[in-house]
Coordinates of C-alpha atoms in Angstrom, one line a residue:
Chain A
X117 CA -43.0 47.4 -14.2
X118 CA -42.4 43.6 -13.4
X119 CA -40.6 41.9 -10.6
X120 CA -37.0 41.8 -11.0
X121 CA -36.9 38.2 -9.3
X122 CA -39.8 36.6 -10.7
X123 CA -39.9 38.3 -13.9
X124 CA -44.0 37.6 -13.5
X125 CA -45.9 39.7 -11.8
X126 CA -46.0 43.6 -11.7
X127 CA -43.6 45.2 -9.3
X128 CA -45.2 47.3 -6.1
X129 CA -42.0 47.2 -3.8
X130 CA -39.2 49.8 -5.0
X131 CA -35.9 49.3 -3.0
X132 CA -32.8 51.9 -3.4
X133 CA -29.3 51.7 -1.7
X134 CA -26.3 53.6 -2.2
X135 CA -22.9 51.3 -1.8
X136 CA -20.0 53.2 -2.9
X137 CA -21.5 56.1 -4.5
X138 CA -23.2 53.6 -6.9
X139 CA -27.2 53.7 -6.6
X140 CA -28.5 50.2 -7.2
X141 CA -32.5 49.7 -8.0
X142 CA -34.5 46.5 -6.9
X143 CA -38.6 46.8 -8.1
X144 CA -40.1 43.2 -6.6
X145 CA -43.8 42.5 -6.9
X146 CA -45.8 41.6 -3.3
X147 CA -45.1 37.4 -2.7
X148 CA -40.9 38.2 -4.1
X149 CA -40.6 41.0 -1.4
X150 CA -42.1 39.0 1.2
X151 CA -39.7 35.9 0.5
X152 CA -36.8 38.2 0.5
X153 CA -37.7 39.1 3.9
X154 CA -38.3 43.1 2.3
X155 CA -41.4 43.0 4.3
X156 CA -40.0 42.9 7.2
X157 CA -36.9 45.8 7.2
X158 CA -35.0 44.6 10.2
X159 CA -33.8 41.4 9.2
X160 CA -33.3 42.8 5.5
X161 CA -29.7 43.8 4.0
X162 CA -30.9 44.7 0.2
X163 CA -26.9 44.0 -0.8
X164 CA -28.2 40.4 0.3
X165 CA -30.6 40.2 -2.3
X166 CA -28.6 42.0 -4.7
X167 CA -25.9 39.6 -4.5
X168 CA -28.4 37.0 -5.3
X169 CA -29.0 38.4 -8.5
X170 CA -25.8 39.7 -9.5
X171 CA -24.5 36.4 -8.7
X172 CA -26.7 34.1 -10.8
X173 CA -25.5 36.1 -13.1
X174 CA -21.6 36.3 -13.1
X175 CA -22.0 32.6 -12.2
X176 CA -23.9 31.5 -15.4
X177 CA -21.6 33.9 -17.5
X178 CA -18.5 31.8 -16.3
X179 CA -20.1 28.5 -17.0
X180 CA -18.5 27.0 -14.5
X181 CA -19.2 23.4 -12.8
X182 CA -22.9 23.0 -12.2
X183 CA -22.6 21.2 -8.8
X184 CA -19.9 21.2 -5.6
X185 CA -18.3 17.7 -5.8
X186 CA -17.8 18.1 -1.5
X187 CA -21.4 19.4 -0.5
X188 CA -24.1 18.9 -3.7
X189 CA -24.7 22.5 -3.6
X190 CA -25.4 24.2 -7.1
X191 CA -25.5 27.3 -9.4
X192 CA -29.6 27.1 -8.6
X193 CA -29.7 27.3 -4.6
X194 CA -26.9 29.8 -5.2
X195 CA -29.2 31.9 -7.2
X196 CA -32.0 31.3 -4.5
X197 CA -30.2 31.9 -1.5
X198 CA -27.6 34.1 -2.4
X199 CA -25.7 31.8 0.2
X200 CA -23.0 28.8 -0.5
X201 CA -23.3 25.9 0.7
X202 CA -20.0 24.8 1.9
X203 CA -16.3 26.4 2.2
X204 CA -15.2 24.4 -0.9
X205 CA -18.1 25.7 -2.8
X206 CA -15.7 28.7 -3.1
X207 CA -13.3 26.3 -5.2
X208 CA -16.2 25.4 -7.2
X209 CA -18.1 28.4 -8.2
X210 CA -14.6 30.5 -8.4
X211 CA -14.8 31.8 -11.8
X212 CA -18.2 34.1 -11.1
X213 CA -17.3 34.3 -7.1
X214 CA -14.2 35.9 -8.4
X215 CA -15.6 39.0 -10.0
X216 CA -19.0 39.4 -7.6
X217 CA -16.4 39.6 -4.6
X218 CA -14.3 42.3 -6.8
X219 CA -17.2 44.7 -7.1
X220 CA -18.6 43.9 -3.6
X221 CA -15.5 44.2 -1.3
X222 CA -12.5 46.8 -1.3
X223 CA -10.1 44.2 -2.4
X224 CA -10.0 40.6 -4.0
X225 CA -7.5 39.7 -1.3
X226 CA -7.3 39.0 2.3
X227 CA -4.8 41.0 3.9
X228 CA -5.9 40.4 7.8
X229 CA -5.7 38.0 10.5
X230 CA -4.5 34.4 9.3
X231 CA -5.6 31.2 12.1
X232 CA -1.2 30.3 13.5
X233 CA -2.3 26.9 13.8
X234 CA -4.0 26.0 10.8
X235 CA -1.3 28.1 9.0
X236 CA 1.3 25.9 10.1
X237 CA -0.8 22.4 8.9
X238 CA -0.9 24.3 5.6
X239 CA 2.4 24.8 5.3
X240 CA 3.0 21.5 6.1
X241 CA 0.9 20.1 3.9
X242 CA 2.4 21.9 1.1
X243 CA 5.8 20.7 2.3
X244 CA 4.7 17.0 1.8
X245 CA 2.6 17.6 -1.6
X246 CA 6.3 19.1 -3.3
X247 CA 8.2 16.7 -1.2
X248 CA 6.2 13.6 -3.0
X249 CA 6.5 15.4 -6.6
X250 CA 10.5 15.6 -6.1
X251 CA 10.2 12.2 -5.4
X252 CA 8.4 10.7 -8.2
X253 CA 10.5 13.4 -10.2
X254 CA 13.6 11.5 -9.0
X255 CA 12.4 8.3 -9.4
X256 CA 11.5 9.0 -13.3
X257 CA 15.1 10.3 -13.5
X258 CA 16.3 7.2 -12.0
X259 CA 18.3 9.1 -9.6
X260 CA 18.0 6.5 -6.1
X261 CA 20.4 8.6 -4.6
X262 CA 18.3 11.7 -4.1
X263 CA 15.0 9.2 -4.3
X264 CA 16.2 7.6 -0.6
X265 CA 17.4 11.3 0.1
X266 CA 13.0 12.7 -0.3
X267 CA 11.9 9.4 1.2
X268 CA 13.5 10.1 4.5
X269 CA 12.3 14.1 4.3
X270 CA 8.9 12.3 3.8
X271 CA 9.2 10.2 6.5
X272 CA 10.2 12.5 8.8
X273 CA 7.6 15.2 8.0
X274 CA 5.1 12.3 8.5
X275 CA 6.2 12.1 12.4
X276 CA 3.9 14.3 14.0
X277 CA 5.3 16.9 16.5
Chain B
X1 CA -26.6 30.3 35.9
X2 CA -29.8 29.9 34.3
X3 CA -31.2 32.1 31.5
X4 CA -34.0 33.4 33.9
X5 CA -31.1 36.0 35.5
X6 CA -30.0 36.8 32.0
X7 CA -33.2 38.3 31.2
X8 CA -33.7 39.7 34.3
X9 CA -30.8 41.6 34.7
X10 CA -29.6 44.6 32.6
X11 CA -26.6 43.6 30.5
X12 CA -23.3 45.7 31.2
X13 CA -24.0 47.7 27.7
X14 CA -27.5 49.2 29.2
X15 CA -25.6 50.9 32.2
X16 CA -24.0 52.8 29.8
X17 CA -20.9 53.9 31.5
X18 CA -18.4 54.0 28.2
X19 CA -16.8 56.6 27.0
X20 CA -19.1 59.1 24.8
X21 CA -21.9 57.1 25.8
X22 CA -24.2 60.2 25.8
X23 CA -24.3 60.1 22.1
X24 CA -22.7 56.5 21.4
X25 CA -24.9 54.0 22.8
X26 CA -22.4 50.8 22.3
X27 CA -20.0 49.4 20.2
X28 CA -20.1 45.8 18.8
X29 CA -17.6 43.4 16.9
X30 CA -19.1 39.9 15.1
X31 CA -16.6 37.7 13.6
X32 CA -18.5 35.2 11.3
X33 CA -16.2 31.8 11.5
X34 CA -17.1 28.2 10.2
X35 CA -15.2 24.7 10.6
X36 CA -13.6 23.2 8.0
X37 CA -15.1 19.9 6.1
X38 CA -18.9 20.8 7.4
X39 CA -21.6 22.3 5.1
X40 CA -22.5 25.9 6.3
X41 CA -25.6 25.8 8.4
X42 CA -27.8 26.4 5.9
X43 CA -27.2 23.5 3.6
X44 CA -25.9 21.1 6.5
X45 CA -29.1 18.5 7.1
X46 CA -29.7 18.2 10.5
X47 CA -27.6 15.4 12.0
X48 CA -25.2 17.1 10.7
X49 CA -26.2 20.3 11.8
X50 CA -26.2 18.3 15.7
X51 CA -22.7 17.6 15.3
X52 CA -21.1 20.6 14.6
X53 CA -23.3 22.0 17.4
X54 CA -21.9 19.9 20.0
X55 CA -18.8 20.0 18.4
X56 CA -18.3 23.3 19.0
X57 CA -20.6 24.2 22.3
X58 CA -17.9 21.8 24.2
X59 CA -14.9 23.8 23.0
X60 CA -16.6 27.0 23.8
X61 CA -17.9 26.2 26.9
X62 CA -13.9 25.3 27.8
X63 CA -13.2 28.9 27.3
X64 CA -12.0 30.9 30.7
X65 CA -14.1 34.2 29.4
X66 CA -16.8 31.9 28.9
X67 CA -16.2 30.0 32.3
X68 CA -19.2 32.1 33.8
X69 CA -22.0 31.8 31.2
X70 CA -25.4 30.3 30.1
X71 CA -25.3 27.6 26.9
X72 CA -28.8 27.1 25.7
X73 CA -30.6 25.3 23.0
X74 CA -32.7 27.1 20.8
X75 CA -35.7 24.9 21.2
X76 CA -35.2 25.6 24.9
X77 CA -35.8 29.5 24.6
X78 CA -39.5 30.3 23.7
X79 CA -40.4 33.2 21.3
X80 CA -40.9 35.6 24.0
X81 CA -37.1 34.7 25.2
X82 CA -35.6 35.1 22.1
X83 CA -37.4 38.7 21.1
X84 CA -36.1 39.7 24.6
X85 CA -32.4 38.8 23.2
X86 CA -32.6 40.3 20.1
X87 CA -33.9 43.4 22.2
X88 CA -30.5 43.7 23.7
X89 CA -28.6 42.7 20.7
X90 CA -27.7 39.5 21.9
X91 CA -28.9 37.5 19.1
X92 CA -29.6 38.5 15.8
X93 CA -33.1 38.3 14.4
X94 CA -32.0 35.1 12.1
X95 CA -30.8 33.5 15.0
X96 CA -34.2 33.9 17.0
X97 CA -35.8 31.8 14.0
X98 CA -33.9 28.6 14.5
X99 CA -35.1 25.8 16.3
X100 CA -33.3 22.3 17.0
X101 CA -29.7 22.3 15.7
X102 CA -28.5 26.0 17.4
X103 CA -27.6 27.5 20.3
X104 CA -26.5 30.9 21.8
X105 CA -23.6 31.1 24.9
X106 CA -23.6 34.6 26.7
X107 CA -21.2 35.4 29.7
X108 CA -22.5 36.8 32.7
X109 CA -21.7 40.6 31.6
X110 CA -23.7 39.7 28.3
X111 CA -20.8 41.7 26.3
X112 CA -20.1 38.5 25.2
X113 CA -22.5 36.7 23.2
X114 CA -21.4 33.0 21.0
X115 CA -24.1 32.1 18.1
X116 CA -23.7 28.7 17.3
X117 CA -25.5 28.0 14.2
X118 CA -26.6 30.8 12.8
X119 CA -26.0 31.8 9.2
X120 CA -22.2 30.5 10.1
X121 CA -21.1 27.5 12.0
X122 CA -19.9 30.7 14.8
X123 CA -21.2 33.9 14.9
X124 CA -18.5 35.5 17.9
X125 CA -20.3 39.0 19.1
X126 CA -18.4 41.4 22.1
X127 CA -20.7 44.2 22.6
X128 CA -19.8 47.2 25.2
X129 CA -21.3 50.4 26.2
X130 CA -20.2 54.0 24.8
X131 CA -17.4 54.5 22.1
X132 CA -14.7 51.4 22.7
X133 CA -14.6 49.5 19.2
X134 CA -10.8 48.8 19.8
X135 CA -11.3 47.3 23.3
X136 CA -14.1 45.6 21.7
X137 CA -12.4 43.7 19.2
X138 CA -9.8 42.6 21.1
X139 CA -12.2 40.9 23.4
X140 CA -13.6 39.0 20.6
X141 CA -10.3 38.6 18.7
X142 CA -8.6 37.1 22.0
X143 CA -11.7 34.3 22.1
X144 CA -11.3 34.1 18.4
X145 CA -7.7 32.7 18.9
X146 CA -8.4 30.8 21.7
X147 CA -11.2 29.0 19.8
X148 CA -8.8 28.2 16.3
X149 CA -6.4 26.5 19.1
X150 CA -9.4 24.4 19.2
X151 CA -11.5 24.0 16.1
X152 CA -10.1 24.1 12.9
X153 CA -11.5 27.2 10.8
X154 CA -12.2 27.3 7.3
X155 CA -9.9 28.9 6.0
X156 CA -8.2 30.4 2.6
X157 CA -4.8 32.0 2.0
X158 CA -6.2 33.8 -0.5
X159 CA -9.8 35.1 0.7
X160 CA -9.4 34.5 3.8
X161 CA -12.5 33.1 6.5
X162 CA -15.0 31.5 4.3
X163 CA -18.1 32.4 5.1
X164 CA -21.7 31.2 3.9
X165 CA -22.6 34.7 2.1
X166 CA -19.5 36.0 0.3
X167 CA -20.5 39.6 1.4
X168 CA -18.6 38.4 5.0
X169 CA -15.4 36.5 3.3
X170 CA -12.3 37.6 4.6
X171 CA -12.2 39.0 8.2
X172 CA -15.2 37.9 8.8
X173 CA -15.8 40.8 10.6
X174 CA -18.7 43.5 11.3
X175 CA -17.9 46.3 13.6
X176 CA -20.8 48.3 14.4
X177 CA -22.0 51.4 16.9
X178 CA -25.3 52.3 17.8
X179 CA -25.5 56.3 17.8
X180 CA -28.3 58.8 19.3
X181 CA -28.5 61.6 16.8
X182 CA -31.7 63.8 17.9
X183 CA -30.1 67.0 16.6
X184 CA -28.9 66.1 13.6
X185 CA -32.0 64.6 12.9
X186 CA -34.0 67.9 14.1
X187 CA -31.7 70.0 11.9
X188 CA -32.2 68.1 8.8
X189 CA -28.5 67.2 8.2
X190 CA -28.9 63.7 8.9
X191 CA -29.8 62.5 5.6
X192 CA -26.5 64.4 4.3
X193 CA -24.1 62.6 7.1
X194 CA -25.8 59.2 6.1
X195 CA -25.2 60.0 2.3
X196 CA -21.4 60.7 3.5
X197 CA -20.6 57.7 5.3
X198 CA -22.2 55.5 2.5
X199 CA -19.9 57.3 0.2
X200 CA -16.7 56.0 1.7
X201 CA -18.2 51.9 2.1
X202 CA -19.7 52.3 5.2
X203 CA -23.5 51.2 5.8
X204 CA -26.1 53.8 8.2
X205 CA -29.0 51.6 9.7
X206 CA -32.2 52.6 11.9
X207 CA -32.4 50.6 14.5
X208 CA -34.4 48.2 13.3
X209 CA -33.4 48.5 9.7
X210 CA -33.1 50.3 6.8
X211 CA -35.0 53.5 6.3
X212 CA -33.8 57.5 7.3
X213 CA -36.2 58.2 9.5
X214 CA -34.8 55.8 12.4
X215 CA -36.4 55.1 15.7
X216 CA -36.0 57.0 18.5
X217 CA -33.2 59.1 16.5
X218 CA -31.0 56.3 16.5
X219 CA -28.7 55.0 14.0
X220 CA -26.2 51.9 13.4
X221 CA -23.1 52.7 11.7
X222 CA -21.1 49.7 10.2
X223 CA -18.6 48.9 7.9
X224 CA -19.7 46.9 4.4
X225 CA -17.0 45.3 3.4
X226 CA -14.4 42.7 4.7
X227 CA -12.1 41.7 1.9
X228 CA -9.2 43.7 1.0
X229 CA -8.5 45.6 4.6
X230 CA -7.0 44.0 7.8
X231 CA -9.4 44.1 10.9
X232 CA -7.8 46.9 12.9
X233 CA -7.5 49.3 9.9
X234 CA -11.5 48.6 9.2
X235 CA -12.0 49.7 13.3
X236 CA -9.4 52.8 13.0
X237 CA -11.9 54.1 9.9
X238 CA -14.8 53.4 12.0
X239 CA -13.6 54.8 14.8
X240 CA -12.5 57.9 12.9
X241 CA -15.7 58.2 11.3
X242 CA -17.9 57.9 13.7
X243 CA -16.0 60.3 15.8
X244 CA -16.5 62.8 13.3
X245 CA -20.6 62.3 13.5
X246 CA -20.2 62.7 17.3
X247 CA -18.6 66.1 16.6
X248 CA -21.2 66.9 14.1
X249 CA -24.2 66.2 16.5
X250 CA -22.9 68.1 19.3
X251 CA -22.2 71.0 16.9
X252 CA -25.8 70.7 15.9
X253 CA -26.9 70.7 19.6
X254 CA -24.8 73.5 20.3
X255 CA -26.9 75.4 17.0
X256 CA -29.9 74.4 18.3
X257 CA -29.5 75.9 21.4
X258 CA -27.9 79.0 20.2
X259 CA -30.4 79.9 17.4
X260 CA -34.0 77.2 17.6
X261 CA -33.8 77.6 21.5
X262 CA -37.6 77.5 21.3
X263 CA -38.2 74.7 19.3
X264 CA -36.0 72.4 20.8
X265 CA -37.2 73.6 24.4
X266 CA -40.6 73.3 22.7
X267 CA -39.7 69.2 22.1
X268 CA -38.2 68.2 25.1
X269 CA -41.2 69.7 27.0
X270 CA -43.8 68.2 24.9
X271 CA -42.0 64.9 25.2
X272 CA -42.0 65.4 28.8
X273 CA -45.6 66.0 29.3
X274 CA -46.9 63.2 27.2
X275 CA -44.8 60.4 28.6
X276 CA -45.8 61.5 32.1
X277 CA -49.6 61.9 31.2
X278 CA -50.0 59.3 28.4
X279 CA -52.0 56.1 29.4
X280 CA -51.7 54.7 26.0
X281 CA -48.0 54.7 23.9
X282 CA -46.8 52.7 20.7
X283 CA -43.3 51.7 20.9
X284 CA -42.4 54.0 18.2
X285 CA -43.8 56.6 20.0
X286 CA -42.1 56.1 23.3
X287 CA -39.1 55.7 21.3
X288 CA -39.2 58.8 19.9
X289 CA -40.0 60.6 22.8
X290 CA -37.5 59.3 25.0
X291 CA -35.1 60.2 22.6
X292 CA -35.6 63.8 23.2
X293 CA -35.5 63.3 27.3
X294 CA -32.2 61.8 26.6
X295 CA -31.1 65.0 24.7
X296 CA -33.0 67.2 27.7
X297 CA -30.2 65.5 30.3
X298 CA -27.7 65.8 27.7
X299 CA -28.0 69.2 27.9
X300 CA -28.6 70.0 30.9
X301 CA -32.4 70.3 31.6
X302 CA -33.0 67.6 33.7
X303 CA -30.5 66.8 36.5
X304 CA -27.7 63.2 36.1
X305 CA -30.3 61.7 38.1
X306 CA -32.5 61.1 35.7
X307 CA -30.2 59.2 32.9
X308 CA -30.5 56.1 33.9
X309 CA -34.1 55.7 34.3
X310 CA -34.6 57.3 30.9
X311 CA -31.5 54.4 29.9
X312 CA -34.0 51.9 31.2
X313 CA -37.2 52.9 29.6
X314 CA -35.6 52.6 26.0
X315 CA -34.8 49.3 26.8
X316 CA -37.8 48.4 29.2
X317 CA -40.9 49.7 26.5
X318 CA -39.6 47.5 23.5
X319 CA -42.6 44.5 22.9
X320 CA -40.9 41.8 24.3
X321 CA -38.9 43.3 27.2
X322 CA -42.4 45.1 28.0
X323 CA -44.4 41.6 28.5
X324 CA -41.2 39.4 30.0
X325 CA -43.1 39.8 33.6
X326 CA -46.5 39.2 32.1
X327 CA -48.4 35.5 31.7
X328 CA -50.1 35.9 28.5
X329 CA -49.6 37.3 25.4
X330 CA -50.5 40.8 24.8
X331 CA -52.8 42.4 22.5
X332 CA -51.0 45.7 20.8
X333 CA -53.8 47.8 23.1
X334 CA -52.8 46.0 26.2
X335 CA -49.4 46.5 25.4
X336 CA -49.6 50.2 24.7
X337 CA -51.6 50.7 27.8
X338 CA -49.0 48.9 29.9
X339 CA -46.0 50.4 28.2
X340 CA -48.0 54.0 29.2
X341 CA -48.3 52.7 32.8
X342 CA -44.4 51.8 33.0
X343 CA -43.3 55.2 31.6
X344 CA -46.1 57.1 33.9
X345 CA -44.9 55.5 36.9
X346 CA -41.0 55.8 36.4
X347 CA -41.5 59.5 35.9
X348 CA -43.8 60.1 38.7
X349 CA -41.1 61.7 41.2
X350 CA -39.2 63.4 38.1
X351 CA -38.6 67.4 38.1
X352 CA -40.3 69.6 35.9
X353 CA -37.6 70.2 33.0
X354 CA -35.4 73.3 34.5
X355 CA -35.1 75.0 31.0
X356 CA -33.0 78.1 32.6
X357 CA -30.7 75.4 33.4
X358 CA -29.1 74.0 29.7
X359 CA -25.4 73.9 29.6
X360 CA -24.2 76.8 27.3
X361 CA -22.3 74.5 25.1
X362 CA -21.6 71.0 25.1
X363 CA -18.1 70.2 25.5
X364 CA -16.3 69.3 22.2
X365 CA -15.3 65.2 21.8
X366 CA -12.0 64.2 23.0
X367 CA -9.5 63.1 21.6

């Protein structure tokens, strides 16, 4: 039997976990095993190294952008570290994050605590994004009235409180 | 305070005083959280890496439950200082590996321990003795809000707290206890509970790691997942869970008692003998035998008295904690020789085990 990672040399480490009910099966030859930290059981989560595989793969299937325009980070180190490299990396690889957090969490959405603060900026910043489309909207349509009308929202929002 | 007294002194958790703490050991909540517009840790290149540090070591440090603790540097902690940390749960073993670039804050109580740097930008820990998840993660959820007053978190309206592995997106959060199961193990029905709570998304660790036949009969139960379920429902499953184990390992005392008398009698005297006549113990070993001189005063055998040293010994036999007062390095020999002395002498004004003594049955969990 051959690694699963390296696809090279024959396979001595045989790794099991149940998650769910669902067995999942890792064989990894001596120098993988070791890398992967298997060789040393305390700082090992095998759903880790799972979700390095399973990812490269539901990342290459959705052929998504090969590099994260904020932080560099690609497909590649994905595959290698099973780690991203930077929150908007989520943004970027979200076609094959999409179904790999499906079949690893309970849900695809978050339903708990939400930061008040940053919440608020959020909303604000939404505010100003729609406020700015009215605007060019209204200025297309020629209609100054309601033009004047948005440029004073804007200005306002702009005011920090 | 420096880190000296840290390490010197017992965290609150080790005195054990929380509720089921007989058979729950302690509870502990991590919330994984990372700032917005920085690379995760692991990407980050150093400078970088420096200035979220200090970033965020000043706004902690402003914190009122932190106004009593130790900051310090990873490069400042040698390797020695670290094991001892990860002995007590106050680091993780990832965090132990990092050098220039992180650095751990721990209150005075140490049930409050503040990676900076690790896999995340913030690992937040509370850790407690006994059963107490729910007090637990409101300690760590109140420093959590505190903190986004000051930092801005990465965030998603739709996943929630981005985190560097996706396995943590969402709450961010990893509530854990630490569980003594000697009887469930002695009965065989341990590999069935495990194989029940994995069924319903929850993960069973040894103590150090994967594997069923845990150390010193102790076991981690955690929750996998953090997308798709608010905080508090994941601690109210927990907490019902791990309830339900409690009730199942003091039903399987109660067996024992009532039909293997003599073999369990049989361990707890064996133990007994051996770790007050050994002059050379491995730390599995010890482990293993304190386990059952835990379940001895559990039941009954020894007298109260004796709890707390046995508390200590877990803690005071693990490899680092064992050669904190030494000057050199220990060989494995040395250290099993020393960790024999420790045991020997701790137990030198102990009772014989009273075995006409045991409880009849051990009351059933509250609740």
């Amino acid at each position: 039997m051959t690694c699963d990672v390296c696809k090279n040399n024959q396979a001595t480490v045989f790794l099991t976990q149940i998650v769910e009910g669902k067995m999942q099966k890792v064989n990894l030859c001596e120098s993988c095993s070791k890398e992967k930290g298997v060789s040393d059981p305390t700082g090992f989560a095998l759903a880790d190294l799972l979700l390095g595989l399973g990812a490269a793969q539901e990342i290459e299937r959705s052929g998504g952008m090969q590099k994260c325009p904020t932080c560099g980070f690609s497909q590649a180190d994905f595959k290698k570290t099973g780690r991203l490299g930077c929150s908007n990396c989520y943004e970027t690889f979200n076609d094959g994050l999409g179904g790999l957090l499906k079949q690893m969490h309970k849900g695809t959405e978050h339903v708990g605590k939400v930061p008040q603060r940053l919440l608020k900026s959020l909303e604000r910043e939404n505010q100003m994004k729609e406020l700015q489309r009215n605007l060019r909207k209204a200025v297309a349509n020629e209609d100054y009235e309601s033009a004047a009308q948005i440029r004073d929202q804007i200005r306002e929002g702009e005011v920090p409180n | 305070m420096p880190i000296h007294n840290i390490l010197t002194n017992p965290g609150e958790w080790l005195r054990g005083d929380g509720p089921h703490n007989q058979i729950v050991i302690s509870s502990r909540v991590r919330l994984a959280r990372n700032l917005r517009g920085f690379s995760f840790p692991g990407w980050a290149k150093k400078t970088e890496r420096l200035q979220i540090l200090e970033t965020i070591k000043a706004r902690v440090e402003e914190l009122t439950e932190m106004a009593d603790a130790h900051s310090v540097y990873s490069q400042d902690l040698s390797a020695l200082e670290k094991q001892v940390l990860v002995e007590r749960h106050l680091i993780s073993r990832e965090h132990a590996a990092k050098g220039v670039g992180s650095a751990v804050v721990l209150n005075k109580r140490q049930t409050l321990s503040i990676m900076i740097n690790e896999e995340d930008h913030l690992r937040l820990q509370a850790l407690r003795s006994g059963l107490q998840l729910k007090s637990v993660f409101k300690m760590i959820d109140k420093v959590d809000t505190a903190l986004e007053e000051r930092l801005d978190f990465a965030f998603h309206p739709k996943l929630g707290y981005l985190t560097a592995c996706p396995t943590n997106v969402g709450t961010g959060m990893r509530a854990s206890a630490m569980l003594h199961l000697p009887a469930l193990v002695m009965s065989e029905q341990i590999n069935q509970v495990i194989q029940a709570v994995n069924k319903i998304g929850l993960a069973v660790r040894g103590l150090y790691g994967e594997g069923t036949e845990a150390l010193g009969n102790l076991f981690q139960v955690s929750n996998q997942t953090t997308l798709g379920e608010k905080e508090d429902e994941i601690i109210a499953r927990l907490h019902k869970v791990i309830e339900q184990i409690l009730e199942h390992e003091q039903n399987a005392r109660a067996n024992l008692l009532q039909k293997q008398a003599t073999k369990l009698l049989d361990h707890i005297g064996r133990g007994y003998g051996i770790l007050r006549h050994a002059y050379s113990m491995s730390s599995k070993e010890a482990l293993n035998l304190l386990s059952f001189m835990k379940l001895g005063i559990d039941l009954g055998f020894f007298n109260e008295q004796c709890r707390q040293p046995i508390d200590e010994l877990f803690m005071e036999t693990q490899p680092a904690h064992l050669q904190k007062g030494t000057q050199q390095k220990l060989a494995a020999e040395e250290r099993d020789a020393l960790r024999a002395d420790i045991i020997r002498t701790k137990l030198l004004n102990f009772p014989l085990p009273d075995l006409r003594t045991a409880r009849d049955q051990p009351t059933p969990p509250a609740e």
